[in-house]
Coordinates of C-alpha atoms in Angstrom, one line a residue:
M1 CA -45.6 -13.1 22.5
K2 CA -43.2 -15.6 24.2
R3 CA -39.7 -14.4 24.9
K4 CA -37.0 -16.4 23.2
V5 CA -34.5 -17.8 25.7
C6 CA -31.3 -19.6 24.7
L7 CA -29.4 -21.7 27.3
I8 CA -25.9 -22.7 26.4
T9 CA -24.1 -25.7 27.8
T10 CA -20.5 -26.6 27.0
N11 CA -19.5 -29.4 29.4
R12 CA -20.8 -32.1 31.7
A13 CA -20.5 -29.9 34.8
D14 CA -22.6 -27.0 33.7
Y15 CA -25.3 -29.2 32.1
G16 CA -25.6 -31.2 35.3
L17 CA -26.0 -28.0 37.3
Q18 CA -28.7 -26.7 35.0
R19 CA -30.7 -29.9 34.4
N20 CA -33.6 -28.9 36.7
L21 CA -33.5 -25.3 35.4
I22 CA -33.8 -26.5 31.8
L23 CA -36.8 -28.6 32.7
L24 CA -38.6 -25.5 34.2
L25 CA -37.6 -23.2 31.4
K26 CA -39.0 -25.7 28.9
K27 CA -42.3 -25.9 30.8
N28 CA -42.8 -22.1 31.3
K29 CA -45.6 -20.9 29.0
K30 CA -44.0 -17.4 28.6
I31 CA -40.7 -18.9 27.2
N32 CA -39.8 -20.2 23.8
F33 CA -36.8 -22.3 24.9
K34 CA -33.8 -23.1 22.8
L35 CA -30.9 -25.4 23.9
L36 CA -27.4 -24.8 22.4
V37 CA -24.9 -27.6 23.0
A38 CA -21.2 -27.2 22.3
G39 CA -17.8 -27.6 24.0
S40 CA -16.7 -31.0 25.2
H41 CA -20.1 -32.6 25.1
H42 CA -19.3 -34.2 21.7
N43 CA -15.9 -35.4 22.7
K44 CA -15.4 -39.2 23.4
K45 CA -12.3 -38.4 25.5
Y46 CA -14.5 -36.6 28.1
G47 CA -17.2 -39.2 28.1
L48 CA -19.5 -38.1 25.3
S49 CA -21.7 -36.2 27.8
I50 CA -24.1 -35.3 24.9
N51 CA -25.6 -38.7 25.5
E52 CA -26.7 -37.6 29.0
I53 CA -28.6 -34.7 27.4
I54 CA -30.2 -37.0 24.9
S55 CA -31.1 -39.6 27.6
D56 CA -32.8 -36.8 29.6
K57 CA -35.1 -36.3 26.5
N58 CA -34.0 -32.8 26.0
K59 CA -34.4 -31.4 22.5
I60 CA -31.0 -30.1 21.2
D61 CA -32.0 -27.2 19.0
F62 CA -28.5 -26.2 18.0
S63 CA -25.2 -28.0 18.3
F64 CA -21.6 -27.9 17.1
K65 CA -18.4 -29.8 17.8
T66 CA -15.6 -27.9 19.4
K67 CA -12.0 -28.6 18.2
F68 CA -9.8 -30.1 20.9
K69 CA -6.6 -31.1 19.1
Q70 CA -4.2 -30.5 22.0
T71 CA -4.3 -29.0 25.5
N72 CA -1.8 -26.1 25.4
P73 CA -2.5 -22.4 25.4
L74 CA -2.2 -21.9 21.6
S75 CA -4.5 -24.9 20.9
T76 CA -7.0 -23.5 23.5
L77 CA -7.0 -20.1 21.8
L78 CA -7.5 -21.6 18.3
S79 CA -10.4 -23.6 19.7
M80 CA -11.9 -20.4 21.2
S81 CA -11.6 -18.7 17.9
D82 CA -13.4 -21.5 16.1
S83 CA -16.1 -21.5 18.8
L84 CA -16.6 -17.7 18.5
K85 CA -17.5 -18.0 14.8
K86 CA -19.9 -20.8 15.5
F87 CA -21.6 -19.2 18.5
S88 CA -22.0 -16.0 16.5
K89 CA -23.7 -17.7 13.5
I90 CA -26.1 -19.7 15.7
L91 CA -27.1 -16.8 18.0
T92 CA -27.7 -14.4 15.1
K93 CA -30.0 -17.1 13.7
I94 CA -31.9 -17.6 17.0
K95 CA -32.1 -13.9 17.9
P96 CA -32.8 -14.6 21.6
N97 CA -34.2 -12.1 24.0
I98 CA -32.0 -13.6 26.7
V99 CA -28.9 -15.9 26.6
I100 CA -28.3 -17.9 29.7
I101 CA -24.6 -18.6 30.5
L102 CA -23.3 -20.4 33.6
G103 CA -19.9 -20.0 35.2
D104 CA -16.5 -19.4 34.0
R105 CA -15.2 -21.7 31.3
Y106 CA -13.2 -20.3 28.4
E107 CA -15.8 -21.9 26.0
M108 CA -18.5 -19.8 27.7
L109 CA -16.4 -16.6 27.3
M110 CA -16.8 -16.9 23.5
A111 CA -20.5 -17.4 23.9
A112 CA -20.7 -14.2 26.0
V113 CA -18.6 -12.2 23.5
S114 CA -20.9 -13.3 20.7
A115 CA -24.0 -12.3 22.6
L116 CA -22.6 -9.0 23.7
I117 CA -21.6 -7.9 20.2
C118 CA -24.9 -9.0 18.8
N119 CA -26.7 -7.1 21.6
F120 CA -28.4 -10.2 23.1
P121 CA -28.8 -9.7 26.9
I122 CA -26.9 -12.3 29.0
A123 CA -28.3 -13.8 32.2
H124 CA -25.2 -15.0 34.1
I125 CA -25.3 -17.8 36.7
Q126 CA -22.7 -18.2 39.5
G127 CA -21.0 -14.8 39.1
G128 CA -19.1 -13.1 41.9
E129 CA -17.3 -16.3 43.0
I130 CA -13.5 -16.3 43.6
T131 CA -11.1 -19.1 42.5
E132 CA -7.7 -17.6 42.7
G133 CA -5.8 -20.6 41.2
A134 CA -7.5 -20.8 37.9
F135 CA -7.9 -18.4 35.0
D136 CA -11.6 -19.3 35.3
D137 CA -11.6 -16.5 37.9
N138 CA -10.8 -13.8 35.3
I139 CA -13.2 -15.3 32.8
R140 CA -16.1 -15.3 35.3
H141 CA -15.5 -11.7 36.1
A142 CA -15.3 -10.8 32.5
I143 CA -18.7 -12.5 31.8
T144 CA -20.1 -10.6 34.7
K145 CA -19.4 -7.2 33.1
M146 CA -20.9 -8.4 29.8
S147 CA -24.1 -9.6 31.5
S148 CA -27.4 -7.9 32.2
L149 CA -28.9 -10.2 34.9
H150 CA -27.0 -12.1 37.6
F151 CA -28.0 -15.2 39.7
V152 CA -25.5 -15.6 42.5
A153 CA -25.2 -18.5 44.9
H154 CA -24.4 -16.5 48.1
E155 CA -24.9 -13.1 49.6
S156 CA -21.2 -12.4 49.7
Y157 CA -21.0 -13.0 45.9
K158 CA -23.8 -10.4 45.5
K159 CA -21.6 -7.9 47.4
T160 CA -18.7 -8.7 45.0
L161 CA -20.9 -7.8 42.0
L162 CA -21.9 -4.6 43.7
K163 CA -18.2 -3.7 44.0
F164 CA -18.0 -4.4 40.2
G165 CA -20.6 -1.7 39.7
E166 CA -23.5 -4.0 38.8
P167 CA -27.0 -2.6 39.6
P168 CA -28.5 -4.2 42.7
K169 CA -31.9 -4.6 41.1
R170 CA -30.3 -7.0 38.6
I171 CA -28.6 -9.2 41.1
F172 CA -30.5 -12.2 42.6
N173 CA -29.3 -14.5 45.3
F174 CA -31.3 -17.6 44.9
G175 CA -28.6 -20.1 46.1
G176 CA -26.6 -22.6 44.2
L177 CA -28.0 -25.0 41.5
G178 CA -25.6 -27.8 42.6
A179 CA -26.9 -27.6 46.2
E180 CA -30.5 -27.7 45.0
N181 CA -29.9 -30.5 42.6
I182 CA -28.6 -32.9 45.2
Q183 CA -31.7 -32.3 47.2
L184 CA -33.9 -33.0 44.2
T185 CA -32.1 -35.9 42.7
K186 CA -33.3 -39.4 43.4
L187 CA -30.0 -41.2 43.9
I188 CA -29.3 -44.5 42.3
D189 CA -28.8 -47.7 44.3
K190 CA -25.3 -48.7 45.1
R191 CA -25.6 -52.0 43.3
K192 CA -26.9 -50.4 40.2
I193 CA -23.9 -48.1 40.1
E194 CA -21.5 -51.0 40.5
K195 CA -23.2 -52.9 37.6
K196 CA -23.4 -49.9 35.3
F197 CA -19.7 -48.9 35.7
N198 CA -18.3 -52.4 36.3
F199 CA -16.6 -51.9 39.7
K200 CA -17.3 -52.8 43.3
F201 CA -17.3 -50.4 46.2
K202 CA -14.8 -51.4 48.9
K203 CA -15.0 -50.9 52.7
R204 CA -13.3 -47.5 52.2
N205 CA -13.7 -45.4 49.1
M206 CA -12.8 -41.9 47.9
L207 CA -13.5 -40.1 44.7
V208 CA -10.6 -38.2 43.1
S209 CA -11.2 -35.2 40.9
F210 CA -8.1 -33.2 39.9
H211 CA -7.8 -30.5 37.3
P212 CA -4.8 -28.5 36.0
V213 CA -4.1 -25.3 38.0
T214 CA -4.2 -23.0 35.0
K215 CA -2.8 -19.9 36.8
Q216 CA 0.3 -22.0 37.7
P217 CA 1.5 -23.4 34.4
N218 CA 4.0 -26.2 34.4
T219 CA 3.0 -27.4 37.9
T220 CA 0.4 -29.9 36.9
K221 CA 2.7 -32.9 36.7
K222 CA 4.4 -32.1 40.0
Y223 CA 1.2 -31.6 41.9
F224 CA -0.6 -34.6 40.5
N225 CA 2.4 -36.9 41.1
Q226 CA 2.5 -35.7 44.7
L227 CA -1.2 -36.6 45.0
L228 CA -0.8 -40.0 43.4
T229 CA 2.3 -40.9 45.3
T230 CA 0.4 -40.1 48.5
L231 CA -2.6 -42.1 47.6
Q232 CA -0.4 -45.2 47.1
K233 CA 0.2 -45.1 50.8
F234 CA -3.4 -46.1 51.4
P235 CA -3.9 -49.5 49.8
D236 CA -7.0 -50.1 52.0
I237 CA -8.8 -47.2 50.3
Q238 CA -10.3 -47.6 46.8
F239 CA -9.7 -44.4 44.8
I240 CA -12.2 -43.7 42.0
F241 CA -10.9 -41.2 39.5
T242 CA -12.7 -39.0 37.0
Y243 CA -11.2 -37.2 34.0
P244 CA -10.2 -33.6 34.2
N245 CA -11.8 -30.7 32.3
P246 CA -10.3 -29.9 28.8
D247 CA -7.9 -27.3 30.2
P248 CA -4.3 -26.6 29.1
E249 CA -2.1 -29.4 30.6
N250 CA -5.0 -31.8 31.1
H251 CA -3.2 -34.3 28.9
I252 CA -0.6 -34.6 31.6
V253 CA -3.2 -35.6 34.2
I254 CA -4.7 -38.2 31.9
K255 CA -1.3 -39.7 30.8
T256 CA 0.0 -39.8 34.3
L257 CA -3.2 -41.4 35.6
K258 CA -3.1 -44.2 33.1
K259 CA 0.3 -45.2 34.3
Y260 CA -0.8 -45.3 37.9
L261 CA -4.0 -47.3 37.1
I262 CA -1.8 -50.1 35.8
K263 CA 0.3 -50.2 38.9
N264 CA -2.4 -49.9 41.6
K265 CA -5.3 -52.3 41.9
N266 CA -7.1 -49.9 44.2
F267 CA -7.1 -47.2 41.5
I268 CA -10.1 -47.2 39.1
C269 CA -11.2 -44.6 36.6
V270 CA -14.5 -43.5 35.1
K271 CA -14.1 -40.7 32.5
S272 CA -17.5 -39.1 33.2
F273 CA -20.3 -40.4 35.4
G274 CA -23.1 -37.9 34.4
Q275 CA -24.6 -35.9 37.3
K276 CA -27.1 -38.3 38.7
N277 CA -24.5 -41.1 38.7
F278 CA -21.9 -38.8 40.1
F279 CA -24.1 -37.7 43.0
S280 CA -24.9 -41.3 43.7
V281 CA -21.2 -42.2 43.8
L282 CA -20.6 -39.2 46.2
K283 CA -23.2 -40.6 48.5
E284 CA -21.4 -43.9 48.7
V285 CA -17.8 -42.7 49.1
D286 CA -16.2 -41.5 52.3
G287 CA -15.1 -38.2 50.7
I288 CA -13.8 -36.4 47.7
I289 CA -10.2 -35.4 47.2
G290 CA -8.6 -33.0 44.5
N291 CA -9.3 -29.5 43.5
S292 CA -12.8 -29.7 41.9
S293 CA -15.6 -27.2 42.8
S294 CA -17.9 -30.2 43.4
G295 CA -16.2 -30.8 46.7
I296 CA -17.1 -27.3 47.9
L297 CA -20.4 -26.6 46.1
E298 CA -22.1 -29.9 46.4
M299 CA -20.4 -32.5 48.7
P300 CA -21.4 -30.7 51.9
S301 CA -25.1 -31.5 51.2
L302 CA -24.2 -35.1 51.7
K303 CA -22.4 -34.4 54.9
K304 CA -19.2 -36.0 53.6
G305 CA -15.7 -34.7 53.8
T306 CA -13.8 -32.8 51.1
I307 CA -10.0 -32.6 50.8
N308 CA -9.4 -29.4 48.8
I309 CA -5.8 -29.4 47.4
G310 CA -3.9 -26.3 46.5
N311 CA -5.1 -22.9 45.3
R312 CA -7.4 -23.7 42.4
Q313 CA -10.5 -23.1 44.5
K314 CA -9.0 -20.6 46.9
G315 CA -11.4 -17.8 47.6
R316 CA -14.6 -19.8 47.6
I317 CA -16.8 -19.7 50.7
Q318 CA -16.5 -23.1 52.5
A319 CA -18.6 -25.3 54.7
T320 CA -17.1 -26.9 57.8
S321 CA -16.7 -30.2 55.9
I322 CA -13.8 -28.9 53.8
I323 CA -10.2 -29.8 54.7
N324 CA -7.7 -27.5 52.9
S325 CA -4.4 -29.2 52.0
N326 CA -1.2 -28.0 50.5
T327 CA 0.0 -29.7 47.3
N328 CA 2.9 -31.6 49.0
A329 CA 2.6 -35.3 49.9
S330 CA 2.9 -34.8 53.7
S331 CA 0.0 -32.3 53.8
I332 CA -2.2 -34.5 51.7
E333 CA -1.4 -37.6 53.8
R334 CA -2.3 -35.7 57.0
S335 CA -5.6 -34.5 55.4
I336 CA -6.6 -38.1 54.5
K337 CA -5.9 -39.3 58.0
K338 CA -7.9 -36.3 59.4
L339 CA -10.9 -37.1 57.1
Y340 CA -11.1 -40.7 58.5
S341 CA -10.6 -39.6 62.1
K342 CA -13.4 -40.0 64.6
K343 CA -13.3 -36.3 65.5
F344 CA -13.8 -35.2 61.9
K345 CA -16.6 -37.7 61.3
K346 CA -18.4 -36.4 64.3
K347 CA -17.9 -32.8 63.1
I348 CA -19.3 -33.2 59.6
K349 CA -22.6 -34.6 60.9
L350 CA -23.4 -30.9 61.7
T351 CA -22.3 -29.6 58.3
K352 CA -24.7 -27.4 56.3
N353 CA -24.3 -26.5 52.7
V354 CA -23.9 -22.7 52.7
F355 CA -25.1 -22.5 49.1
F356 CA -28.5 -24.2 49.6
K357 CA -31.8 -22.3 49.2
K358 CA -35.2 -23.7 48.3
N359 CA -36.6 -23.2 44.8
T360 CA -33.4 -22.0 43.2
S361 CA -34.3 -23.1 39.7
K362 CA -37.9 -22.0 40.0
N363 CA -36.9 -18.5 41.2
I364 CA -34.4 -18.1 38.3
T365 CA -37.0 -19.2 35.8
N366 CA -39.5 -16.6 37.1
I367 CA -37.0 -13.8 36.6
I368 CA -36.1 -15.0 33.2
A369 CA -39.7 -15.2 32.2
N370 CA -40.9 -11.9 33.7
F371 CA -38.0 -9.4 34.0
P372 CA -38.7 -6.4 31.7
L373 CA -36.9 -6.8 28.4
K374 CA -36.9 -3.1 27.5
N375 CA -33.4 -1.7 27.7
L376 CA -32.1 -4.9 29.3
S377 CA -28.8 -4.7 27.4
K378 CA -28.2 -1.2 28.9
K379 CA -27.0 -0.8 32.4
N380 CA -25.5 2.0 34.5
F381 CA -22.4 1.6 36.6
Y382 CA -23.6 1.4 40.2
E383 CA -21.6 3.3 42.7
S384 CA -21.7 1.2 45.8
S385 CA -21.1 2.9 49.2

């Protein structure tokens, strides 16, 4: 009998990372695959990324709209409460043998709680990572303790899980999905990107991806204004912005950005590119600036520079192409000048993505299809030496 596997996606980022994995899970003859779509995928404000899933010809077996009325802590909690009810109803209907959850989003935490209470084993992707500046860090670690199988992106992250008491036989280091996806994706021609999104690449271009620093409330406006003020000092660079995640205070980023877009001709914005388009844009720009994980997990594969601002990603293992900057204007300005320096350009030609391994999705699929199901929900605390 085929084992029933349910993969949950709640935003553009986790879907993009899992695109190739979904394809292999669907093809595997031992798996009865179900796709559950929730979170911001249905939200026009964040680019209606459900359309990307549909255009990939993926059957959406179960789906629900998540309530995003405002972006403050209370509204986030109410949204989580609503999602918990909906995840619980759907999972009890599916009765999966394994639930696949990627990452650290608060939407995913509710999926994990539902699966845990219903006794459906969780396979967690990208556990063990550290991001000290966001509450994603706490959520990721919480999901780890609820999970039965772990697919980490680096050996050091495996060691972290061992410290958490996770049994070594249930932890698999197959590399990062993002690093694999860039290698597998056939990137779109520069002119097609320009036509599709109605803008022209200039001689110099940078992609900007900035999210609220959720562990430092009431700092978003200050930090983002510091960034935007600095970027205005470089009129010869075209800055291509994407929208932030639906985190508390993200409305501040969006509102502030809209004002600057009017004042600066070299500022343009695309709410959501979709992964293939996003990778194609990364290939054409000189670097990425902000505090997104993409600059650390994926950009090194393209041998392009990343300016990582502030503490949001603090703790992640980094390639040599990462320039860490403080949140103040002078530090950001120095970092931009460094990225365009001859010395740095020479340096990043030797960059390697520390998260890349061959056959990441294939190896994960094999474990999902063949790992013994008996007593999978049970695990002993492993005493690491």
